[in-house]
Amino acid sequence: MVDLIGPGAAPSLKLPFNGRLMTGTALLLALSISSCSTVAPSQGYRSAGSTAAPWQISGELFDFTNVKISINGSREIDGRVSLLSGEGALHSIYGGKQVMASCSTSSGLMTAATKCIVFVENERAATLSF
């Protein structure tokens, strides 16, 4: 038992203390908030009428909110979605073209899934799922 008020105080409030329970809880909390990342596989994109090699668009989600999107291996978008809603619109320019990622997060019973739809010059280019 742990004396929460101190000796000599009246009345003394005592609660059970279980060291193993506290250690296990602390470990679980540390693991759940530690850095983690999820990688979305690369997808090819070629604008309508283009004969050039397709752009390879890939992405990574860090710590549930930090989105990094690369085009042909070059990080072009590095931003955050809302921690509360999981949504966000991220913008960049690549090869002289406007690039925008519209991200949203859906929550399930045990997990959350984030999806970013990438647009190039308002044309849907890729859907990255994390």
JSON list of C-alpha atoms in Angstrom, two decimals:
[
{"chain": "A", "resi": 1, "resn": "MET", "atom": "CA", "xyz": [0.00, 0.00, 0.00]},
{"chain": "A", "resi": 2, "resn": "VAL", "atom": "CA", "xyz": [1.11, 3.55, -0.69]},
{"chain": "A", "resi": 3, "resn": "ASP", "atom": "CA", "xyz": [0.24, 6.28, 1.80]},
{"chain": "A", "resi": 4, "resn": "LEU", "atom": "CA", "xyz": [-0.94, 9.18, -0.38]},
{"chain": "A", "resi": 5, "resn": "ILE", "atom": "CA", "xyz": [-1.48, 11.72, 2.40]},
{"chain": "A", "resi": 6, "resn": "GLY", "atom": "CA", "xyz": [1.49, 10.99, 4.67]},
{"chain": "A", "resi": 7, "resn": "PRO", "atom": "CA", "xyz": [2.06, 9.72, 8.17]},
{"chain": "A", "resi": 8, "resn": "GLY", "atom": "CA", "xyz": [0.16, 11.45, 10.92]},
{"chain": "A", "resi": 9, "resn": "ALA", "atom": "CA", "xyz": [-2.52, 12.89, 8.64]},
{"chain": "A", "resi": 10, "resn": "ALA", "atom": "CA", "xyz": [-6.08, 11.90, 9.43]},
{"chain": "A", "resi": 11, "resn": "PRO", "atom": "CA", "xyz": [-7.73, 10.17, 7.71]},
{"chain": "A", "resi": 12, "resn": "SER", "atom": "CA", "xyz": [-4.97, 8.39, 5.79]},
{"chain": "A", "resi": 13, "resn": "LEU", "atom": "CA", "xyz": [-5.95, 7.36, 2.25]},
{"chain": "A", "resi": 14, "resn": "LYS", "atom": "CA", "xyz": [-4.19, 4.26, 1.03]},
{"chain": "A", "resi": 15, "resn": "LEU", "atom": "CA", "xyz": [-4.38, 2.74, -2.43]},
{"chain": "A", "resi": 16, "resn": "PRO", "atom": "CA", "xyz": [-2.88, -0.55, -3.60]},
{"chain": "A", "resi": 17, "resn": "PHE", "atom": "CA", "xyz": [0.36, -0.26, -5.55]},
{"chain": "A", "resi": 18, "resn": "ASN", "atom": "CA", "xyz": [1.43, -2.97, -7.94]},
{"chain": "A", "resi": 19, "resn": "GLY", "atom": "CA", "xyz": [4.92, -2.36, -9.33]},
{"chain": "A", "resi": 20, "resn": "ARG", "atom": "CA", "xyz": [4.55, -4.89, -12.14]},
{"chain": "A", "resi": 21, "resn": "LEU", "atom": "CA", "xyz": [1.29, -3.36, -13.30]},
{"chain": "A", "resi": 22, "resn": "MET", "atom": "CA", "xyz": [2.84, 0.12, -13.37]},
{"chain": "A", "resi": 23, "resn": "THR", "atom": "CA", "xyz": [5.94, -1.14, -15.23]},
{"chain": "A", "resi": 24, "resn": "GLY", "atom": "CA", "xyz": [3.79, -2.95, -17.81]},
{"chain": "A", "resi": 25, "resn": "THR", "atom": "CA", "xyz": [1.58, 0.09, -18.29]},
{"chain": "A", "resi": 26, "resn": "ALA", "atom": "CA", "xyz": [4.60, 2.37, -18.74]},
{"chain": "A", "resi": 27, "resn": "LEU", "atom": "CA", "xyz": [6.13, -0.02, -21.29]},
{"chain": "A", "resi": 28, "resn": "LEU", "atom": "CA", "xyz": [2.89, -0.26, -23.26]},
{"chain": "A", "resi": 29, "resn": "LEU", "atom": "CA", "xyz": [2.53, 3.52, -23.28]},
{"chain": "A", "resi": 30, "resn": "ALA", "atom": "CA", "xyz": [6.13, 3.99, -24.46]},
{"chain": "A", "resi": 31, "resn": "LEU", "atom": "CA", "xyz": [5.66, 1.49, -27.29]},
{"chain": "A", "resi": 32, "resn": "SER", "atom": "CA", "xyz": [2.41, 3.05, -28.43]},
{"chain": "A", "resi": 33, "resn": "ILE", "atom": "CA", "xyz": [3.84, 6.56, -28.75]},
{"chain": "A", "resi": 34, "resn": "SER", "atom": "CA", "xyz": [7.24, 5.59, -30.14]},
{"chain": "A", "resi": 35, "resn": "SER", "atom": "CA", "xyz": [8.14, 6.58, -33.68]},
{"chain": "A", "resi": 36, "resn": "CYS", "atom": "CA", "xyz": [6.64, 4.41, -36.35]},
{"chain": "A", "resi": 37, "resn": "SER", "atom": "CA", "xyz": [6.28, 4.76, -40.07]},
{"chain": "A", "resi": 38, "resn": "THR", "atom": "CA", "xyz": [4.23, 3.14, -42.79]},
{"chain": "A", "resi": 39, "resn": "VAL", "atom": "CA", "xyz": [5.32, 3.06, -46.42]},
{"chain": "A", "resi": 40, "resn": "ALA", "atom": "CA", "xyz": [2.93, 3.17, -49.38]},
{"chain": "A", "resi": 41, "resn": "PRO", "atom": "CA", "xyz": [4.17, 1.31, -52.47]},
{"chain": "A", "resi": 42, "resn": "SER", "atom": "CA", "xyz": [5.29, 3.31, -55.49]},
{"chain": "A", "resi": 43, "resn": "GLN", "atom": "CA", "xyz": [2.74, 3.98, -58.24]},
{"chain": "A", "resi": 44, "resn": "GLY", "atom": "CA", "xyz": [3.38, 5.09, -61.80]},
{"chain": "A", "resi": 45, "resn": "TYR", "atom": "CA", "xyz": [1.79, 8.22, -63.28]},
{"chain": "A", "resi": 46, "resn": "ARG", "atom": "CA", "xyz": [1.98, 9.62, -66.80]},
{"chain": "A", "resi": 47, "resn": "SER", "atom": "CA", "xyz": [-0.12, 12.60, -67.82]},
{"chain": "A", "resi": 48, "resn": "ALA", "atom": "CA", "xyz": [-2.59, 12.21, -70.67]},
{"chain": "A", "resi": 49, "resn": "GLY", "atom": "CA", "xyz": [-0.88, 12.39, -74.05]},
{"chain": "A", "resi": 50, "resn": "SER", "atom": "CA", "xyz": [2.64, 12.13, -72.61]},
{"chain": "A", "resi": 51, "resn": "THR", "atom": "CA", "xyz": [5.19, 9.70, -74.03]},
{"chain": "A", "resi": 52, "resn": "ALA", "atom": "CA", "xyz": [7.74, 10.35, -71.29]},
{"chain": "A", "resi": 53, "resn": "ALA", "atom": "CA", "xyz": [8.59, 7.73, -68.68]},
{"chain": "A", "resi": 54, "resn": "PRO", "atom": "CA", "xyz": [5.97, 7.57, -65.91]},
{"chain": "A", "resi": 55, "resn": "TRP", "atom": "CA", "xyz": [6.65, 9.37, -62.66]},
{"chain": "A", "resi": 56, "resn": "GLN", "atom": "CA", "xyz": [7.05, 7.03, -59.69]},
{"chain": "A", "resi": 57, "resn": "ILE", "atom": "CA", "xyz": [5.01, 8.41, -56.77]},
{"chain": "A", "resi": 58, "resn": "SER", "atom": "CA", "xyz": [5.50, 6.91, -53.31]},
{"chain": "A", "resi": 59, "resn": "GLY", "atom": "CA", "xyz": [4.82, 7.96, -49.75]},
{"chain": "A", "resi": 60, "resn": "GLU", "atom": "CA", "xyz": [5.54, 7.43, -46.11]},
{"chain": "A", "resi": 61, "resn": "LEU", "atom": "CA", "xyz": [3.56, 8.26, -42.98]},
{"chain": "A", "resi": 62, "resn": "PHE", "atom": "CA", "xyz": [5.50, 8.96, -39.75]},
{"chain": "A", "resi": 63, "resn": "ASP", "atom": "CA", "xyz": [4.03, 9.27, -36.26]},
{"chain": "A", "resi": 64, "resn": "PHE", "atom": "CA", "xyz": [0.43, 9.18, -37.53]},
{"chain": "A", "resi": 65, "resn": "THR", "atom": "CA", "xyz": [0.51, 12.77, -38.89]},
{"chain": "A", "resi": 66, "resn": "ASN", "atom": "CA", "xyz": [3.72, 13.43, -40.85]},
{"chain": "A", "resi": 67, "resn": "VAL", "atom": "CA", "xyz": [3.27, 12.68, -44.57]},
{"chain": "A", "resi": 68, "resn": "LYS", "atom": "CA", "xyz": [6.21, 12.53, -46.96]},
{"chain": "A", "resi": 69, "resn": "ILE", "atom": "CA", "xyz": [5.54, 12.03, -50.67]},
{"chain": "A", "resi": 70, "resn": "SER", "atom": "CA", "xyz": [8.30, 11.42, -53.18]},
{"chain": "A", "resi": 71, "resn": "ILE", "atom": "CA", "xyz": [8.27, 11.64, -56.96]},
{"chain": "A", "resi": 72, "resn": "ASN", "atom": "CA", "xyz": [11.01, 9.74, -58.79]},
{"chain": "A", "resi": 73, "resn": "GLY", "atom": "CA", "xyz": [12.89, 9.38, -55.49]},
{"chain": "A", "resi": 74, "resn": "SER", "atom": "CA", "xyz": [12.86, 13.11, -54.69]},
{"chain": "A", "resi": 75, "resn": "ARG", "atom": "CA", "xyz": [10.91, 14.18, -51.60]},
{"chain": "A", "resi": 76, "resn": "GLU", "atom": "CA", "xyz": [8.45, 16.75, -52.92]},
{"chain": "A", "resi": 77, "resn": "ILE", "atom": "CA", "xyz": [5.82, 16.95, -50.18]},
{"chain": "A", "resi": 78, "resn": "ASP", "atom": "CA", "xyz": [6.66, 16.95, -46.48]},
{"chain": "A", "resi": 79, "resn": "GLY", "atom": "CA", "xyz": [3.80, 18.07, -44.27]},
{"chain": "A", "resi": 80, "resn": "ARG", "atom": "CA", "xyz": [1.39, 17.12, -41.53]},
{"chain": "A", "resi": 81, "resn": "VAL", "atom": "CA", "xyz": [-2.24, 16.13, -41.43]},
{"chain": "A", "resi": 82, "resn": "SER", "atom": "CA", "xyz": [-4.40, 17.21, -38.49]},
{"chain": "A", "resi": 83, "resn": "LEU", "atom": "CA", "xyz": [-3.83, 15.14, -35.36]},
{"chain": "A", "resi": 84, "resn": "LEU", "atom": "CA", "xyz": [-7.52, 15.50, -34.46]},
{"chain": "A", "resi": 85, "resn": "SER", "atom": "CA", "xyz": [-9.22, 14.89, -37.81]},
{"chain": "A", "resi": 86, "resn": "GLY", "atom": "CA", "xyz": [-6.45, 13.12, -39.75]},
{"chain": "A", "resi": 87, "resn": "GLU", "atom": "CA", "xyz": [-7.13, 15.35, -42.75]},
{"chain": "A", "resi": 88, "resn": "GLY", "atom": "CA", "xyz": [-4.95, 17.73, -44.68]},
{"chain": "A", "resi": 89, "resn": "ALA", "atom": "CA", "xyz": [-4.14, 19.17, -48.10]},
{"chain": "A", "resi": 90, "resn": "LEU", "atom": "CA", "xyz": [-0.45, 19.37, -48.98]},
{"chain": "A", "resi": 91, "resn": "HIS", "atom": "CA", "xyz": [0.98, 21.24, -51.98]},
{"chain": "A", "resi": 92, "resn": "SER", "atom": "CA", "xyz": [4.18, 21.34, -54.02]},
{"chain": "A", "resi": 93, "resn": "ILE", "atom": "CA", "xyz": [5.52, 21.92, -57.53]},
{"chain": "A", "resi": 94, "resn": "TYR", "atom": "CA", "xyz": [7.42, 19.20, -59.41]},
{"chain": "A", "resi": 95, "resn": "GLY", "atom": "CA", "xyz": [8.70, 19.47, -62.97]},
{"chain": "A", "resi": 96, "resn": "GLY", "atom": "CA", "xyz": [6.88, 22.80, -63.29]},
{"chain": "A", "resi": 97, "resn": "LYS", "atom": "CA", "xyz": [3.54, 21.17, -62.45]},
{"chain": "A", "resi": 98, "resn": "GLN", "atom": "CA", "xyz": [1.28, 21.72, -59.43]},
{"chain": "A", "resi": 99, "resn": "VAL", "atom": "CA", "xyz": [1.18, 18.66, -57.16]},
{"chain": "A", "resi": 100, "resn": "MET", "atom": "CA", "xyz": [-1.42, 18.34, -54.40]},
{"chain": "A", "resi": 101, "resn": "ALA", "atom": "CA", "xyz": [-2.13, 15.54, -51.94]},
{"chain": "A", "resi": 102, "resn": "SER", "atom": "CA", "xyz": [-5.54, 15.35, -50.28]},
{"chain": "A", "resi": 103, "resn": "CYS", "atom": "CA", "xyz": [-5.21, 13.15, -47.19]},
{"chain": "A", "resi": 104, "resn": "SER", "atom": "CA", "xyz": [-7.84, 11.67, -44.89]},
{"chain": "A", "resi": 105, "resn": "THR", "atom": "CA", "xyz": [-7.85, 9.15, -42.07]},
{"chain": "A", "resi": 106, "resn": "SER", "atom": "CA", "xyz": [-10.54, 6.63, -41.28]},
{"chain": "A", "resi": 107, "resn": "SER", "atom": "CA", "xyz": [-10.67, 5.01, -37.86]},
{"chain": "A", "resi": 108, "resn": "GLY", "atom": "CA", "xyz": [-11.44, 1.38, -37.28]},
{"chain": "A", "resi": 109, "resn": "LEU", "atom": "CA", "xyz": [-11.96, -0.61, -34.11]},
{"chain": "A", "resi": 110, "resn": "MET", "atom": "CA", "xyz": [-8.25, -1.07, -33.41]},
{"chain": "A", "resi": 111, "resn": "THR", "atom": "CA", "xyz": [-6.42, 0.88, -36.13]},
{"chain": "A", "resi": 112, "resn": "ALA", "atom": "CA", "xyz": [-6.59, 3.95, -38.29]},
{"chain": "A", "resi": 113, "resn": "ALA", "atom": "CA", "xyz": [-5.88, 4.04, -42.02]},
{"chain": "A", "resi": 114, "resn": "THR", "atom": "CA", "xyz": [-4.62, 7.14, -43.80]},
{"chain": "A", "resi": 115, "resn": "LYS", "atom": "CA", "xyz": [-5.12, 7.61, -47.53]},
{"chain": "A", "resi": 116, "resn": "CYS", "atom": "CA", "xyz": [-3.63, 10.38, -49.68]},
{"chain": "A", "resi": 117, "resn": "ILE", "atom": "CA", "xyz": [-4.92, 11.01, -53.18]},
{"chain": "A", "resi": 118, "resn": "VAL", "atom": "CA", "xyz": [-2.20, 12.73, -55.20]},
{"chain": "A", "resi": 119, "resn": "PHE", "atom": "CA", "xyz": [-3.17, 15.11, -58.02]},
{"chain": "A", "resi": 120, "resn": "VAL", "atom": "CA", "xyz": [-0.88, 16.54, -60.70]},
{"chain": "A", "resi": 121, "resn": "GLU", "atom": "CA", "xyz": [-2.33, 19.63, -62.39]},
{"chain": "A", "resi": 122, "resn": "ASN", "atom": "CA", "xyz": [-5.77, 18.59, -61.00]},
{"chain": "A", "resi": 123, "resn": "GLU", "atom": "CA", "xyz": [-5.49, 15.13, -62.61]},
{"chain": "A", "resi": 124, "resn": "ARG", "atom": "CA", "xyz": [-5.64, 12.17, -60.23]},
{"chain": "A", "resi": 125, "resn": "ALA", "atom": "CA", "xyz": [-2.16, 10.61, -60.28]},
{"chain": "A", "resi": 126, "resn": "ALA", "atom": "CA", "xyz": [-1.98, 8.13, -57.38]},
{"chain": "A", "resi": 127, "resn": "THR", "atom": "CA", "xyz": [-3.75, 6.88, -54.27]},
{"chain": "A", "resi": 128, "resn": "LEU", "atom": "CA", "xyz": [-1.34, 6.16, -51.43]},
{"chain": "A", "resi": 129, "resn": "SER", "atom": "CA", "xyz": [-2.64, 4.06, -48.53]},
{"chain": "A", "resi": 130, "resn": "PHE", "atom": "CA", "xyz": [-0.83, 3.90, -45.21]}
]
